[in-house]
PDB file of C-alpha atoms in Angstrom:
ATOM      1  CA  ASP Q 112      -2.876  -4.539  -7.905  1.00 67.00           C
ATOM      2  CA  VAL Q 113      -1.925  -3.584  -4.394  1.00 66.00           C
ATOM      3  CA  LYS Q 114      -0.787  -0.064  -4.112  1.00 88.00           C
ATOM      4  CA  VAL Q 115       1.039   1.221  -1.065  1.00 93.00           C
ATOM      5  CA  THR Q 116       1.459   4.921  -1.224  1.00 95.00           C
ATOM      6  CA  GLN Q 117       3.874   7.079   0.807  1.00 96.00           C
ATOM      7  CA  SER Q 118       2.968  10.676   0.803  1.00 90.00           C
ATOM      8  CA  SER Q 119       6.397  12.160   0.233  1.00 91.00           C
ATOM      9  CA  ARG Q 120       9.435  10.910  -1.878  1.00 93.00           C
ATOM     10  CA  TYR Q 121      11.739  13.308  -0.318  1.00 95.00           C
ATOM     11  CA  LEU Q 122      11.701  15.272   3.063  1.00 96.00           C
ATOM     12  CA  VAL Q 123      14.183  17.627   4.523  1.00 97.00           C
ATOM     13  CA  LYS Q 124      13.784  18.483   8.241  1.00 97.00           C
ATOM     14  CA  ARG Q 125      15.865  20.166  10.955  1.00 97.00           C
ATOM     15  CA  THR Q 126      17.215  18.463  14.093  1.00 98.00           C
ATOM     16  CA  GLY Q 127      14.616  18.589  16.778  1.00 97.00           C
ATOM     17  CA  GLU Q 128      11.661  18.835  14.595  1.00 97.00           C
ATOM     18  CA  LYS Q 129       8.792  16.257  14.868  1.00 97.00           C
ATOM     19  CA  VAL Q 130       8.153  14.624  11.549  1.00 97.00           C
ATOM     20  CA  PHE Q 131       5.377  12.530  10.237  1.00 97.00           C
ATOM     21  CA  LEU Q 132       5.820   9.942   7.645  1.00 97.00           C
ATOM     22  CA  GLU Q 133       2.392   8.747   6.104  1.00 97.00           C
ATOM     23  CA  CYS Q 134       1.463   5.400   4.328  1.00 97.00           C
ATOM     24  CA  VAL Q 135      -1.756   4.221   2.829  1.00 97.00           C
ATOM     25  CA  GLN Q 136      -2.671   1.004   1.278  1.00 95.00           C
ATOM     26  CA  ASP Q 137      -5.606   0.224  -0.875  1.00 92.00           C
ATOM     27  CA  MET Q 138      -6.158  -3.512  -0.281  1.00 87.00           C
ATOM     28  CA  ASP Q 139      -7.564  -3.799   3.116  1.00 88.00           C
ATOM     29  CA  HIS Q 140      -4.468  -5.500   4.470  1.00 89.00           C
ATOM     30  CA  GLU Q 141      -4.272  -6.211   8.149  1.00 90.00           C
ATOM     31  CA  ASN Q 142      -0.412  -5.862   8.655  1.00 92.00           C
ATOM     32  CA  MET Q 143       1.518  -2.901   7.894  1.00 95.00           C
ATOM     33  CA  PHE Q 144       5.138  -2.177   8.449  1.00 95.00           C
ATOM     34  CA  TRP Q 145       7.818   0.472   8.543  1.00 97.00           C
ATOM     35  CA  TYR Q 146      11.457  -0.295   7.459  1.00 96.00           C
ATOM     36  CA  ARG Q 147      14.409   1.994   7.169  1.00 97.00           C
ATOM     37  CA  GLN Q 148      16.895   1.183   4.665  1.00 95.00           C
ATOM     38  CA  ASP Q 149      20.768   2.233   4.875  1.00 94.00           C
ATOM     39  CA  PRO Q 150      23.634   1.259   2.602  1.00 89.00           C
ATOM     40  CA  GLY Q 151      25.384  -1.696   3.810  1.00 87.00           C
ATOM     41  CA  LEU Q 152      22.733  -2.569   6.315  1.00 90.00           C
ATOM     42  CA  GLY Q 153      19.835  -3.632   4.270  1.00 91.00           C
ATOM     43  CA  LEU Q 154      16.245  -3.182   5.658  1.00 93.00           C
ATOM     44  CA  ARG Q 155      15.554  -2.954   9.326  1.00 94.00           C
ATOM     45  CA  LEU Q 156      12.143  -3.202  10.976  1.00 93.00           C
ATOM     46  CA  ILE Q 157      11.149  -0.316  13.060  1.00 96.00           C
ATOM     47  CA  TYR Q 158       7.630  -0.943  13.896  1.00 96.00           C
ATOM     48  CA  PHE Q 159       4.703  -3.071  12.626  1.00 94.00           C
ATOM     49  CA  SER Q 160       1.031  -3.260  13.190  1.00 95.00           C
ATOM     50  CA  TYR Q 161      -1.527  -6.190  13.065  1.00 90.00           C
ATOM     51  CA  ASP Q 162      -4.525  -4.244  13.015  1.00 90.00           C
ATOM     52  CA  VAL Q 163      -6.133  -0.921  13.860  1.00 93.00           C
ATOM     53  CA  LYS Q 164      -4.737   0.698  16.961  1.00 91.00           C
ATOM     54  CA  MET Q 165      -2.328  -2.235  17.268  1.00 92.00           C
ATOM     55  CA  LYS Q 166       1.424  -1.820  17.256  1.00 94.00           C
ATOM     56  CA  GLU Q 167       4.468  -3.872  17.837  1.00 94.00           C
ATOM     57  CA  LYS Q 168       8.091  -2.870  18.115  1.00 94.00           C
ATOM     58  CA  GLY Q 169      10.544  -4.096  15.374  1.00 92.00           C
ATOM     59  CA  ASP Q 170      14.240  -4.400  15.779  1.00 91.00           C
ATOM     60  CA  ILE Q 171      14.985  -0.715  15.910  1.00 95.00           C
ATOM     61  CA  PRO Q 172      12.196   1.142  17.421  1.00 96.00           C
ATOM     62  CA  GLU Q 173      14.200   3.609  19.522  1.00 96.00           C
ATOM     63  CA  GLY Q 174      13.420   7.263  18.530  1.00 96.00           C
ATOM     64  CA  TYR Q 175      10.195   6.450  16.581  1.00 98.00           C
ATOM     65  CA  SER Q 176       6.665   5.837  17.332  1.00 97.00           C
ATOM     66  CA  VAL Q 177       3.642   5.027  14.962  1.00 97.00           C
ATOM     67  CA  SER Q 178       0.010   5.483  14.803  1.00 97.00           C
ATOM     68  CA  ARG Q 179      -2.733   3.363  13.128  1.00 97.00           C
ATOM     69  CA  GLU Q 180      -6.120   4.929  13.560  1.00 95.00           C
ATOM     70  CA  LYS Q 181      -7.407   3.562  10.380  1.00 96.00           C
ATOM     71  CA  LYS Q 182      -6.845   0.223   8.635  1.00 95.00           C
ATOM     72  CA  GLU Q 183      -5.519   1.766   5.567  1.00 96.00           C
ATOM     73  CA  ARG Q 184      -2.958   4.160   7.149  1.00 97.00           C
ATOM     74  CA  PHE Q 185       0.003   3.677   9.031  1.00 97.00           C
ATOM     75  CA  SER Q 186       2.092   6.757  10.192  1.00 97.00           C
ATOM     76  CA  LEU Q 187       5.617   6.633  11.446  1.00 98.00           C
ATOM     77  CA  ILE Q 188       6.497   9.510  13.895  1.00 98.00           C
ATOM     78  CA  LEU Q 189       9.877  10.869  14.662  1.00 97.00           C
ATOM     79  CA  GLU Q 190       9.170  12.798  17.860  1.00 94.00           C
ATOM     80  CA  SER Q 191      12.560  14.807  17.749  1.00 97.00           C
ATOM     81  CA  ALA Q 192      14.382  14.233  14.563  1.00 97.00           C
ATOM     82  CA  SER Q 193      18.191  13.703  14.801  1.00 97.00           C
ATOM     83  CA  THR Q 194      20.856  13.428  12.100  1.00 97.00           C
ATOM     84  CA  ASN Q 195      21.221   9.634  12.574  1.00 97.00           C
ATOM     85  CA  GLN Q 196      17.561   9.312  11.369  1.00 98.00           C
ATOM     86  CA  THR Q 197      18.762  10.465   7.871  1.00 98.00           C
ATOM     87  CA  SER Q 198      17.717   7.402   5.816  1.00 97.00           C
ATOM     88  CA  MET Q 199      15.372   5.884   3.298  1.00 96.00           C
ATOM     89  CA  TYR Q 200      12.000   4.846   4.828  1.00 97.00           C
ATOM     90  CA  LEU Q 201      10.004   2.142   3.322  1.00 96.00           C
ATOM     91  CA  CYS Q 202       6.379   1.248   4.171  1.00 96.00           C
ATOM     92  CA  ALA Q 203       4.840  -2.326   3.459  1.00 94.00           C
ATOM     93  CA  SER Q 204       1.524  -4.136   3.760  1.00 92.00           C
ATOM     94  CA  PHE Q 205       0.655  -7.710   4.026  1.00 87.00           C
ATOM     95  CA  THR Q 206      -2.441  -9.809   4.495  1.00 80.00           C
ATOM     96  CA  SER Q 207      -2.483 -12.983   6.542  1.00 69.00           C
ATOM     97  CA  VAL Q 208      -5.963 -14.003   5.083  1.00 60.00           C
ATOM     98  CA  LEU Q 209      -5.658 -17.873   4.832  1.00 52.00           C
ATOM     99  CA  SER Q 210      -6.400 -17.797   1.213  1.00 48.00           C
ATOM    100  CA  SER Q 211      -3.548 -15.260   0.730  1.00 47.00           C
ATOM    101  CA  TYR Q 212      -1.222 -16.669   3.278  1.00 45.00           C
ATOM    102  CA  ASN Q 213       1.777 -16.806   0.950  1.00 51.00           C
ATOM    103  CA  SER Q 214       1.253 -13.438  -0.436  1.00 63.00           C
ATOM    104  CA  PRO Q 215       4.430 -11.170  -0.311  1.00 77.00           C
ATOM    105  CA  LEU Q 216       5.036  -7.702   1.438  1.00 86.00           C
ATOM    106  CA  HIS Q 217       3.891  -5.148  -0.953  1.00 89.00           C
ATOM    107  CA  PHE Q 218       6.196  -1.840  -0.672  1.00 92.00           C
ATOM    108  CA  GLY Q 219       5.705   1.764  -1.235  1.00 94.00           C
ATOM    109  CA  ASN Q 220       8.343   3.714  -3.141  1.00 93.00           C
ATOM    110  CA  GLY Q 221       9.961   5.132  -0.140  1.00 94.00           C
ATOM    111  CA  THR Q 222      10.530   8.314   1.538  1.00 96.00           C
ATOM    112  CA  ARG Q 223      14.131   9.669   1.559  1.00 96.00           C
ATOM    113  CA  LEU Q 224      14.364  11.883   4.799  1.00 97.00           C
ATOM    114  CA  THR Q 225      17.336  14.123   5.475  1.00 98.00           C
ATOM    115  CA  VAL Q 226      17.764  15.669   8.900  1.00 98.00           C
ATOM    116  CA  THR Q 227      20.086  18.511   9.049  1.00 97.00           C
TER     117      THR Q 227
ATOM    118  CA  ALA B 280      16.330 -15.716  15.718  1.00 72.00           C
ATOM    119  CA  GLN B 281      16.250 -15.916  12.064  1.00 82.00           C
ATOM    120  CA  SER B 282      18.743 -14.229   9.893  1.00 89.00           C
ATOM    121  CA  VAL B 283      20.185 -14.137   6.353  1.00 93.00           C
ATOM    122  CA  THR B 284      23.523 -13.533   4.947  1.00 95.00           C
ATOM    123  CA  GLN B 285      24.231 -12.297   1.539  1.00 96.00           C
ATOM    124  CA  LEU B 286      27.731 -12.952   0.272  1.00 93.00           C
ATOM    125  CA  GLY B 287      29.074 -10.329  -1.732  1.00 91.00           C
ATOM    126  CA  SER B 288      27.798  -6.551  -1.445  1.00 93.00           C
ATOM    127  CA  HIS B 289      28.573  -5.966  -5.072  1.00 96.00           C
ATOM    128  CA  VAL B 290      28.495  -8.586  -7.962  1.00 97.00           C
ATOM    129  CA  SER B 291      29.595  -7.817 -11.407  1.00 97.00           C
ATOM    130  CA  VAL B 292      28.833  -9.806 -14.459  1.00 97.00           C
ATOM    131  CA  SER B 293      28.980  -9.312 -18.147  1.00 97.00           C
ATOM    132  CA  GLU B 294      25.778  -9.050 -20.202  1.00 97.00           C
ATOM    133  CA  GLY B 295      24.849 -12.577 -21.290  1.00 97.00           C
ATOM    134  CA  ALA B 296      26.793 -14.214 -18.472  1.00 97.00           C
ATOM    135  CA  LEU B 297      25.317 -16.356 -15.521  1.00 97.00           C
ATOM    136  CA  VAL B 298      24.001 -14.290 -12.651  1.00 98.00           C
ATOM    137  CA  LEU B 299      24.582 -16.042  -9.123  1.00 98.00           C
ATOM    138  CA  LEU B 300      23.653 -14.112  -5.945  1.00 98.00           C
ATOM    139  CA  ARG B 301      24.294 -15.954  -2.879  1.00 97.00           C
ATOM    140  CA  CYS B 302      22.000 -16.146   0.354  1.00 96.00           C
ATOM    141  CA  ASN B 303      22.483 -18.358   3.400  1.00 96.00           C
ATOM    142  CA  TYR B 304      19.735 -18.306   6.029  1.00 93.00           C
ATOM    143  CA  SER B 305      19.363 -19.335   9.619  1.00 89.00           C
ATOM    144  CA  SER B 306      16.172 -20.281  11.127  1.00 78.00           C
ATOM    145  CA  SER B 307      14.915 -22.478  13.825  1.00 72.00           C
ATOM    146  CA  VAL B 308      11.749 -23.578  11.901  1.00 75.00           C
ATOM    147  CA  PRO B 309      11.172 -24.371   8.387  1.00 75.00           C
ATOM    148  CA  PRO B 310      11.508 -21.086   6.734  1.00 83.00           C
ATOM    149  CA  TYR B 311       9.726 -18.922   4.242  1.00 87.00           C
ATOM    150  CA  LEU B 312      12.350 -17.430   1.967  1.00 91.00           C
ATOM    151  CA  PHE B 313      12.121 -14.567  -0.573  1.00 92.00           C
ATOM    152  CA  TRP B 314      14.116 -12.610  -3.038  1.00 95.00           C
ATOM    153  CA  TYR B 315      13.290  -8.948  -3.576  1.00 95.00           C
ATOM    154  CA  VAL B 316      14.696  -6.597  -6.344  1.00 96.00           C
ATOM    155  CA  GLN B 317      14.780  -2.869  -5.995  1.00 95.00           C
ATOM    156  CA  TYR B 318      15.310  -0.609  -8.913  1.00 93.00           C
ATOM    157  CA  PRO B 319      16.821   2.852  -8.591  1.00 88.00           C
ATOM    158  CA  ASN B 320      14.385   5.255  -6.539  1.00 82.00           C
ATOM    159  CA  GLN B 321      11.808   2.508  -6.078  1.00 86.00           C
ATOM    160  CA  GLY B 322      10.391   0.291  -3.561  1.00 88.00           C
ATOM    161  CA  LEU B 323      11.037  -3.446  -3.382  1.00 91.00           C
ATOM    162  CA  GLN B 324       9.413  -5.854  -5.784  1.00 91.00           C
ATOM    163  CA  LEU B 325       9.112  -9.459  -5.146  1.00 91.00           C
ATOM    164  CA  LEU B 326      11.111 -11.721  -7.503  1.00 94.00           C
ATOM    165  CA  LEU B 327      10.175 -15.104  -6.132  1.00 92.00           C
ATOM    166  CA  LYS B 328       9.434 -17.012  -2.687  1.00 89.00           C
ATOM    167  CA  TYR B 329       9.910 -20.438  -1.374  1.00 88.00           C
ATOM    168  CA  THR B 330       7.194 -21.931   0.743  1.00 78.00           C
ATOM    169  CA  SER B 331       8.224 -25.603   0.871  1.00 76.00           C
ATOM    170  CA  ALA B 332       6.023 -26.570  -2.135  1.00 74.00           C
ATOM    171  CA  ALA B 333       9.194 -27.111  -4.463  1.00 82.00           C
ATOM    172  CA  THR B 334      12.800 -26.693  -3.870  1.00 88.00           C
ATOM    173  CA  LEU B 335      13.372 -25.051  -7.391  1.00 93.00           C
ATOM    174  CA  VAL B 336      11.387 -21.787  -7.511  1.00 92.00           C
ATOM    175  CA  LYS B 337      10.959 -19.816 -10.676  1.00 93.00           C
ATOM    176  CA  GLY B 338      10.254 -16.155 -10.438  1.00 92.00           C
ATOM    177  CA  ILE B 339       9.895 -13.208 -12.642  1.00 92.00           C
ATOM    178  CA  ASN B 340      12.238 -11.986 -15.239  1.00 92.00           C
ATOM    179  CA  GLY B 341      13.916 -15.306 -15.576  1.00 95.00           C
ATOM    180  CA  PHE B 342      15.322 -15.711 -12.369  1.00 97.00           C
ATOM    181  CA  GLU B 343      14.956 -18.810 -10.259  1.00 96.00           C
ATOM    182  CA  ALA B 344      16.368 -20.022  -6.810  1.00 96.00           C
ATOM    183  CA  GLU B 345      16.935 -23.302  -5.362  1.00 94.00           C
ATOM    184  CA  PHE B 346      16.396 -24.210  -1.723  1.00 93.00           C
ATOM    185  CA  LYS B 347      18.973 -26.489  -0.197  1.00 93.00           C
ATOM    186  CA  LYS B 348      18.328 -27.371   3.349  1.00 90.00           C
ATOM    187  CA  SER B 349      21.495 -29.316   3.772  1.00 90.00           C
ATOM    188  CA  GLU B 350      23.475 -26.093   2.840  1.00 92.00           C
ATOM    189  CA  THR B 351      20.881 -23.672   4.404  1.00 92.00           C
ATOM    190  CA  SER B 352      21.214 -21.806   1.109  1.00 94.00           C
ATOM    191  CA  PHE B 353      18.669 -20.231  -1.135  1.00 95.00           C
ATOM    192  CA  HIS B 354      20.912 -18.776  -4.058  1.00 97.00           C
ATOM    193  CA  LEU B 355      19.476 -16.802  -6.932  1.00 98.00           C
ATOM    194  CA  THR B 356      20.394 -17.347 -10.469  1.00 98.00           C
ATOM    195  CA  LYS B 357      19.817 -16.227 -13.937  1.00 98.00           C
ATOM    196  CA  PRO B 358      21.216 -17.983 -16.841  1.00 97.00           C
ATOM    197  CA  SER B 359      21.966 -14.813 -18.898  1.00 97.00           C
ATOM    198  CA  ALA B 360      22.245 -11.429 -17.541  1.00 97.00           C
ATOM    199  CA  HIS B 361      20.677  -8.432 -19.252  1.00 96.00           C
ATOM    200  CA  MET B 362      21.367  -4.707 -18.695  1.00 96.00           C
ATOM    201  CA  SER B 363      17.944  -4.225 -17.084  1.00 95.00           C
ATOM    202  CA  ASP B 364      18.755  -6.584 -14.455  1.00 97.00           C
ATOM    203  CA  ALA B 365      21.254  -4.212 -12.764  1.00 97.00           C
ATOM    204  CA  ALA B 366      19.645  -3.332  -9.308  1.00 97.00           C
ATOM    205  CA  GLU B 367      19.923  -4.101  -5.605  1.00 96.00           C
ATOM    206  CA  TYR B 368      18.817  -7.643  -4.586  1.00 97.00           C
ATOM    207  CA  PHE B 369      17.755  -8.666  -1.074  1.00 96.00           C
ATOM    208  CA  CYS B 370      17.188 -12.051   0.487  1.00 95.00           C
ATOM    209  CA  ALA B 371      14.696 -12.322   3.215  1.00 92.00           C
ATOM    210  CA  VAL B 372      13.627 -14.950   5.672  1.00 90.00           C
ATOM    211  CA  SER B 373      10.255 -15.361   7.752  1.00 84.00           C
ATOM    212  CA  ASP B 374       8.984 -17.978  10.023  1.00 74.00           C
ATOM    213  CA  ARG B 375       5.509 -16.905   9.737  1.00 73.00           C
ATOM    214  CA  GLY B 376       5.175 -16.137   5.948  1.00 69.00           C
ATOM    215  CA  GLY B 377       5.637 -12.481   6.510  1.00 72.00           C
ATOM    216  CA  ALA B 378       2.943 -11.533   9.221  1.00 74.00           C
ATOM    217  CA  ASP B 379       5.633 -10.256  11.671  1.00 79.00           C
ATOM    218  CA  GLY B 380       7.619  -8.752   8.700  1.00 83.00           C
ATOM    219  CA  LEU B 381      10.709 -10.088   6.928  1.00 88.00           C
ATOM    220  CA  THR B 382      14.265 -10.193   7.964  1.00 90.00           C
ATOM    221  CA  PHE B 383      16.351  -9.025   5.325  1.00 92.00           C
ATOM    222  CA  GLY B 384      19.953  -9.585   4.305  1.00 94.00           C
ATOM    223  CA  LYS B 385      22.209  -6.408   3.624  1.00 94.00           C
ATOM    224  CA  GLY B 386      21.573  -6.558  -0.160  1.00 95.00           C
ATOM    225  CA  THR B 387      23.617  -7.307  -3.089  1.00 96.00           C
ATOM    226  CA  HIS B 388      24.090  -4.682  -5.859  1.00 96.00           C
ATOM    227  CA  LEU B 389      24.181  -6.322  -9.247  1.00 97.00           C
ATOM    228  CA  ILE B 390      26.296  -4.552 -11.972  1.00 97.00           C
ATOM    229  CA  ILE B 391      25.987  -5.606 -15.535  1.00 97.00           C
ATOM    230  CA  GLN B 392      29.053  -4.868 -17.761  1.00 96.00           C
ATOM    231  CA  PRO B 393      28.358  -4.387 -21.334  1.00 93.00           C
TER     232      PRO B 393
END
């Protein structure tokens, strides 16, 4: 079974702090994603990555950056946290290997970030 | 650009009643469509997916969905609701199976009345 692990379930940070959200997957998946989830807005894609050191902007990348130095790890970085970044953050992974082309996204349990 | 619309942010049904959660999609290419469920304090779990093999798709926990191209719909149903079905449900669409991520609807909170 694929496991996507987000290092923190809850985080409280102050405005202006630099924040790192970590995500690790154990299935050698090529693609990894960061979403944020807000009530009434569903999930919105922040950034994704096809491979090590590759990154692509999603729908709402402003105020965020990402790092993928190893295939299994995908980090989301808030350079200077703001209160409007208080949200639930979900990491997901996916393989586009042909034999598993129709495999779903596998999600972690989320990190609930509060910026005060 | 692809998108999905979920009708009804909250749906309430009685235990044992039919569950119907609505999803309409917009896509310029034949879509891949998904339903995910999220239980409290958890990540999302795949219920079922449509990949053009069959228009009626059966998923886990007794859920199924029917792809109707003429109506651009992919509604989720379950014949008899159970208390454990109470959760948030998300419809999602992709034109590449998920490689670029999925576009999610805003979600429908399913409430089960005893």
